[in-house]
Coordinates of C-alpha atoms and ligand atoms in Angstrom, one line a residue:
M258 CA 19.7 -18.6 12.1
I259 CA 17.4 -15.7 11.1
K260 CA 19.5 -13.4 13.4
D261 CA 22.7 -14.4 11.6
L262 CA 21.2 -13.6 8.2
Q263 CA 19.9 -10.3 9.5
Q264 CA 23.4 -9.4 10.8
R265 CA 24.9 -10.2 7.4
I266 CA 22.3 -8.1 5.6
L267 CA 22.9 -5.1 8.0
K268 CA 26.6 -5.4 7.2
L269 CA 26.2 -5.6 3.5
K270 CA 23.6 -2.8 3.5
K271 CA 26.2 -0.5 5.1
E272 CA 29.1 -1.6 2.9
K273 CA 27.1 -1.2 -0.3
D274 CA 25.3 2.0 0.6
F275 CA 21.7 0.7 0.5
C276 CA 18.6 2.0 2.2
I277 CA 15.9 -0.7 2.7
L278 CA 12.3 0.4 2.5
A279 CA 9.7 -2.2 3.5
H280 CA 5.9 -2.1 3.3
S281 CA 4.1 -3.0 6.4
Y282 CA 2.8 -6.2 4.8
M283 CA 6.4 -7.6 4.7
A284 CA 7.3 -10.5 7.0
Q285 CA 8.5 -9.4 10.5
E286 CA 12.1 -10.5 9.9
I287 CA 12.3 -8.1 6.9
K288 CA 10.7 -5.2 8.7
E289 CA 13.3 -5.6 11.4
I290 CA 16.3 -5.0 9.0
A291 CA 14.6 -2.1 7.1
D292 CA 15.6 1.5 7.5
F293 CA 12.0 2.5 7.2
T294 CA 8.7 0.7 7.2
G295 CA 5.3 2.2 6.5
D296 CA 2.2 2.3 4.3
S297 CA 2.4 3.2 0.6
Y298 CA 2.0 6.9 1.2
A299 CA 4.8 7.0 3.8
L300 CA 7.1 5.0 1.6
A301 CA 6.6 7.3 -1.4
V302 CA 7.3 10.4 0.7
K303 CA 10.3 8.9 2.4
S304 CA 11.9 7.9 -0.9
K305 CA 12.4 11.6 -1.7
D306 CA 15.0 12.2 1.0
V307 CA 17.0 8.9 1.2
K308 CA 20.7 9.7 1.6
Q309 CA 22.1 6.3 0.4
K310 CA 23.0 5.7 -3.3
N311 CA 20.8 2.6 -3.6
I312 CA 17.3 1.8 -2.5
L313 CA 16.0 -1.7 -2.1
M314 CA 12.2 -1.8 -2.1
C315 CA 10.7 -4.8 -0.2
G316 CA 7.1 -4.5 -1.4
V317 CA 5.5 -4.9 -4.8
R318 CA 6.4 -3.5 -8.2
F319 CA 4.3 -0.3 -8.2
M320 CA 6.0 0.7 -5.0
A321 CA 9.5 0.3 -6.5
E322 CA 8.3 2.2 -9.6
T323 CA 7.0 5.0 -7.3
V324 CA 10.4 5.3 -5.7
K325 CA 12.2 5.5 -9.0
I326 CA 9.7 8.1 -10.2
L327 CA 10.5 10.3 -7.2
A328 CA 14.2 9.5 -6.8
P329 CA 15.5 9.0 -10.4
E330 CA 19.2 9.6 -9.4
K331 CA 19.1 6.5 -7.1
T332 CA 19.5 2.9 -8.3
V333 CA 16.2 1.3 -7.2
Y334 CA 15.8 -2.4 -6.8
L335 CA 12.7 -4.5 -6.4
S336 CA 13.8 -7.3 -4.0
N337 CA 11.7 -10.0 -5.8
P338 CA 10.9 -9.4 -9.5
D339 CA 7.8 -11.6 -9.2
A340 CA 6.2 -9.3 -6.6
G341 CA 3.5 -7.6 -8.5
C342 CA 0.2 -6.3 -7.3
P343 CA -2.7 -7.9 -9.2
M344 CA -4.8 -4.8 -8.7
A345 CA -2.1 -2.6 -10.3
E346 CA -2.2 -4.8 -13.4
Q347 CA -6.0 -4.9 -13.8
M348 CA -6.2 -1.7 -15.8
D349 CA -3.8 -0.4 -18.5
K350 CA -3.3 2.8 -20.4
N351 CA -5.3 1.7 -23.4
L352 CA -8.4 0.8 -21.4
I353 CA -8.3 4.1 -19.4
T354 CA -7.7 6.2 -22.5
V355 CA -11.0 4.8 -23.9
V356 CA -12.9 5.3 -20.6
K357 CA -11.5 8.9 -20.4
E358 CA -13.1 9.6 -23.8
Q359 CA -16.5 8.7 -22.4
Y360 CA -16.0 11.0 -19.3
P361 CA -14.1 13.9 -20.7
D362 CA -15.0 16.3 -17.9
Y363 CA -14.0 14.0 -15.1
T364 CA -10.7 14.3 -13.1
V365 CA -8.9 11.0 -13.2
V366 CA -7.9 9.9 -9.7
A367 CA -5.6 6.9 -9.6
Y368 CA -5.0 4.8 -6.6
I369 CA -1.2 4.5 -6.2
N370 CA -1.6 0.8 -6.9
T371 CA -1.3 1.4 -10.6
T372 CA 1.6 1.0 -13.1
A373 CA 3.9 3.9 -13.9
A374 CA 2.6 3.7 -17.5
L375 CA -1.0 4.2 -16.4
K376 CA -0.1 7.1 -14.1
T377 CA 1.1 9.0 -17.1
I378 CA -2.5 9.7 -18.2
C379 CA -4.0 10.3 -14.8
D380 CA -4.5 13.7 -13.0
V381 CA -3.6 12.8 -9.4
C382 CA -2.7 9.8 -7.3
V383 CA -4.1 8.9 -3.9
T384 CA -3.3 6.3 -1.3
S385 CA -5.7 4.7 1.1
S386 CA -4.6 7.2 3.8
S387 CA -5.0 10.2 1.6
A388 CA -7.8 9.5 -0.8
V389 CA -10.7 11.2 1.0
E390 CA -8.7 14.3 1.8
I391 CA -7.3 14.7 -1.7
C392 CA -10.7 14.0 -3.5
K393 CA -12.3 16.6 -1.2
K394 CA -9.6 19.2 -2.1
L395 CA -9.8 18.7 -5.9
E396 CA -11.5 21.6 -7.7
S397 CA -13.4 19.2 -9.9
D398 CA -16.7 17.7 -8.5
K399 CA -16.6 14.9 -11.1
I400 CA -14.2 12.1 -10.3
L401 CA -13.3 9.0 -12.3
F402 CA -11.7 6.8 -9.6
I403 CA -9.5 3.9 -10.7
P404 CA -8.9 1.0 -10.2
D405 CA -10.3 0.0 -6.8
C406 CA -14.1 0.2 -6.6
N407 CA -14.1 -0.6 -2.9
L408 CA -11.8 2.2 -1.9
G409 CA -13.7 4.4 -4.5
A410 CA -17.0 3.6 -2.8
F411 CA -15.6 4.4 0.6
V412 CA -14.4 7.8 -0.6
E413 CA -17.6 8.5 -2.4
K414 CA -19.6 7.9 0.8
Q415 CA -17.5 10.5 2.6
I416 CA -17.9 13.1 -0.1
P417 CA -21.6 12.9 -1.1
E418 CA -21.4 16.4 -2.8
K419 CA -19.2 15.1 -5.6
T420 CA -20.1 12.7 -8.5
F421 CA -18.0 9.5 -8.7
K422 CA -17.5 7.1 -11.6
L423 CA -16.1 3.8 -10.4
L424 CA -14.7 0.9 -12.5
N425 CA -14.8 -2.7 -11.5
G426 CA -11.3 -3.3 -10.1
G427 CA -9.9 -4.1 -6.7
C428 CA -7.7 -6.1 -4.4
P429 CA -8.3 -9.8 -4.7
T430 CA -7.0 -10.4 -1.2
H431 CA -9.2 -7.9 0.6
A432 CA -12.2 -8.5 -1.6
K433 CA -12.1 -12.2 -0.6
I434 CA -13.4 -11.3 2.8
S435 CA -17.2 -11.7 3.1
E436 CA -19.5 -10.0 5.5
E437 CA -20.4 -13.4 6.9
Q438 CA -16.8 -14.1 7.8
L439 CA -16.5 -10.8 9.6
L440 CA -19.7 -11.3 11.5
A441 CA -18.5 -14.8 12.5
T442 CA -15.2 -13.3 13.8
M443 CA -17.2 -10.5 15.6
R444 CA -19.4 -13.1 17.3
K445 CA -16.3 -14.9 18.6
H446 CA -14.9 -11.6 20.0
P447 CA -17.8 -9.4 20.9
E448 CA -15.7 -6.9 22.8
A449 CA -13.2 -6.3 19.9
K450 CA -13.1 -3.1 17.9
V451 CA -13.2 -3.7 14.2
L452 CA -10.4 -1.9 12.2
V453 CA -10.7 -2.3 8.4
H454 CA -8.7 -1.4 5.3
P455 CA -10.9 0.5 2.7
E456 CA -9.9 -2.1 0.0
C457 CA -12.5 -4.4 1.7
K458 CA -16.0 -4.6 0.3
P459 CA -18.5 -2.0 1.5
L460 CA -20.5 -4.7 3.2
V461 CA -17.5 -5.4 5.4
V462 CA -16.4 -1.8 5.8
R463 CA -19.9 -0.8 7.1
H464 CA -19.2 -2.8 10.3
A465 CA -15.9 -1.0 11.0
D466 CA -15.2 1.2 14.1
Y467 CA -12.2 2.6 12.1
V468 CA -11.4 2.5 8.4
G469 CA -7.8 3.4 7.4
S470 CA -4.5 2.5 5.7
T471 CA -2.1 0.0 7.2
S472 CA -0.3 2.7 9.1
G473 CA -3.7 4.2 10.1
I474 CA -4.8 0.9 11.6
I475 CA -1.5 0.4 13.4
N476 CA -1.6 3.9 14.9
Y477 CA -5.3 3.6 15.9
A478 CA -4.7 0.3 17.7
K479 CA -1.6 1.5 19.5
E480 CA -3.2 4.7 20.7
S481 CA -6.6 3.2 21.6
E482 CA -7.6 2.4 25.2
D483 CA -9.5 -0.7 24.0
K484 CA -7.9 -4.0 24.5
E485 CA -9.2 -6.2 21.7
F486 CA -9.2 -5.6 17.9
I487 CA -10.3 -7.5 14.8
I488 CA -7.9 -6.5 12.1
G489 CA -9.4 -6.3 8.6
T490 CA -6.3 -6.2 6.5
E491 CA -3.3 -8.4 5.5
I492 CA -2.5 -10.8 8.3
S493 CA 1.0 -9.3 9.0
I494 CA -0.6 -6.2 10.5
A495 CA -2.3 -8.2 13.3
E496 CA 1.0 -10.0 13.8
E497 CA 3.0 -6.7 14.0
L498 CA 0.4 -5.2 16.4
Q499 CA 0.7 -8.2 18.7
Y500 CA 4.5 -7.5 18.9
L501 CA 4.0 -3.8 19.4
C502 CA 1.2 -4.1 22.0
P503 CA 1.7 -7.3 24.0
D504 CA -1.0 -6.2 26.5
K505 CA -3.7 -6.1 23.8
K506 CA -5.3 -8.9 21.7
F507 CA -5.4 -8.8 17.9
Y508 CA -7.5 -11.2 15.8
P509 CA -7.1 -11.3 12.0
M510 CA -10.5 -10.8 10.4
S511 CA -9.8 -14.0 8.5
K512 CA -6.8 -16.3 8.2
D513 CA -7.3 -16.0 4.4
L514 CA -6.1 -12.4 4.4
I515 CA -2.7 -13.2 3.1
C516 CA -1.2 -11.3 0.1
S517 CA 0.9 -13.9 -1.7
N518 CA 2.5 -11.1 -3.7
M519 CA 3.8 -9.3 -0.7
K520 CA 4.7 -12.6 0.9
C521 CA 6.8 -13.8 -2.0
T522 CA 9.7 -11.7 -0.8
T523 CA 11.9 -13.5 1.7
L524 CA 14.8 -12.5 3.9
A525 CA 17.0 -14.6 1.6
D526 CA 15.9 -12.6 -1.4
V527 CA 17.0 -9.4 0.4
Y528 CA 20.4 -10.9 1.1
N529 CA 20.8 -12.1 -2.5
C530 CA 19.7 -8.8 -3.8
L531 CA 22.3 -6.9 -1.7
N532 CA 24.9 -9.4 -3.0
G533 CA 24.0 -8.6 -6.6
E534 CA 22.6 -12.1 -7.3
F535 CA 18.8 -11.4 -7.3
G536 CA 16.3 -8.6 -7.6
E537 CA 15.6 -6.2 -10.4
V538 CA 16.8 -2.8 -11.1
I539 CA 13.8 -0.6 -12.0
E540 CA 14.3 1.4 -15.2
L541 CA 11.8 3.9 -16.5
D542 CA 11.8 5.9 -19.7
E543 CA 12.5 9.5 -18.8
E544 CA 9.4 10.9 -20.6
E545 CA 7.2 8.3 -18.9
R546 CA 8.7 9.0 -15.5
L547 CA 8.1 12.8 -15.8
K548 CA 4.5 12.3 -16.8
A549 CA 3.9 9.8 -14.0
K550 CA 5.6 12.1 -11.5
H551 CA 3.1 14.8 -12.1
C552 CA 0.3 12.9 -10.5
I553 CA 2.4 11.7 -7.6
D554 CA 3.6 15.3 -7.0
E555 CA 0.0 16.4 -7.0
M556 CA -0.7 13.7 -4.4
I557 CA 2.1 15.0 -2.1
R558 CA 1.0 18.6 -2.7
L559 CA -2.6 17.9 -1.8
G560 CA -2.1 15.1 0.8
Ligands
13P708 P1 -1.5 1.0 2.2 O1 -1.8 2.3 1.4 O2 -2.4 0.9 3.4 O3 -0.1 0.8 2.4 O4 -2.0 -0.2 1.3 C1 -1.3 -0.6 0.2 C2 -1.8 -1.9 -0.2 O5 -1.4 -2.5 -1.2 C3 -2.9 -2.4 0.5 O6 -3.3 -3.6 0.0
SF4_709 FE1 -2.1 -5.5 -4.2 FE2 -4.0 -6.3 -2.5 FE3 -1.6 -7.3 -2.2 FE4 -2.1 -4.8 -1.6 S1 -2.9 -6.6 -0.6 S2 -0.3 -5.5 -2.7 S3 -3.6 -4.3 -3.2 S4 -2.9 -7.6 -4.0

């Protein structure tokens, strides 16, 4: 049944000249029909050299906006218009304009999980895989890091020579995980290495053997000689790793680590979108796009 639908999607994709990009948190059956899967940094970079006329983003809204910012000549679709990222909507342009006035000499570093509108007033974007490297390379030693205070705290710890101002935003899915939950999982699997996404709370991150983006976690586990891992990010990564490395064991840090926003996109949505019956075409005002592009270009230049 799933295979039939996947076959029809692959046929339509070719006929209608689509490239499908899927974030690593998508369901396995979607990742199987995608042209490219990866973390948010890899997806952004990839969108610059897609050959097809149309791009279908299976992920959340800020990811589709990033593709449109970098590939304006393509028709970019978000496969499910309800797929937003709550963190990206926590802070808007008005709020950050006011905060910037209070910290006029700070460089504004925006996690890529922000709206295109907010990116227009930021200096540089980062992703979880590039944040430390980019903040280190910035000339400024004063950084206003938005919106994720957990990622910000992780970066701050790696760069003690710089001054950080963090705001109170973050990912509701990763922030749900408590230190107690992690310790309970560690007690059950005492041999397992702990791999954690930096969107988790510092009290969780401090127990990690490795901290990195979704792709970073996947690569670390694939290349490691260890055999057991506790995976501290969205549950789909533990699932994918179990497919990729059948001789190893992967335990989700908690069964609650499900991003309902990423999971609202289904294989049927992808099919209906290719058929022109669902999905949303991403449109951005050209002036806004160019301003937002500046901080993504800076991310790619420094990353
Ligand atoms: P990555 O940068 O690891 O892809 O993370 C994106 C995201 O939304 C994690 O919650
Ligand atoms: Fe947003 Fe968190 Fe979901 Fe990532 S996991 S898309 S940050 S809500």
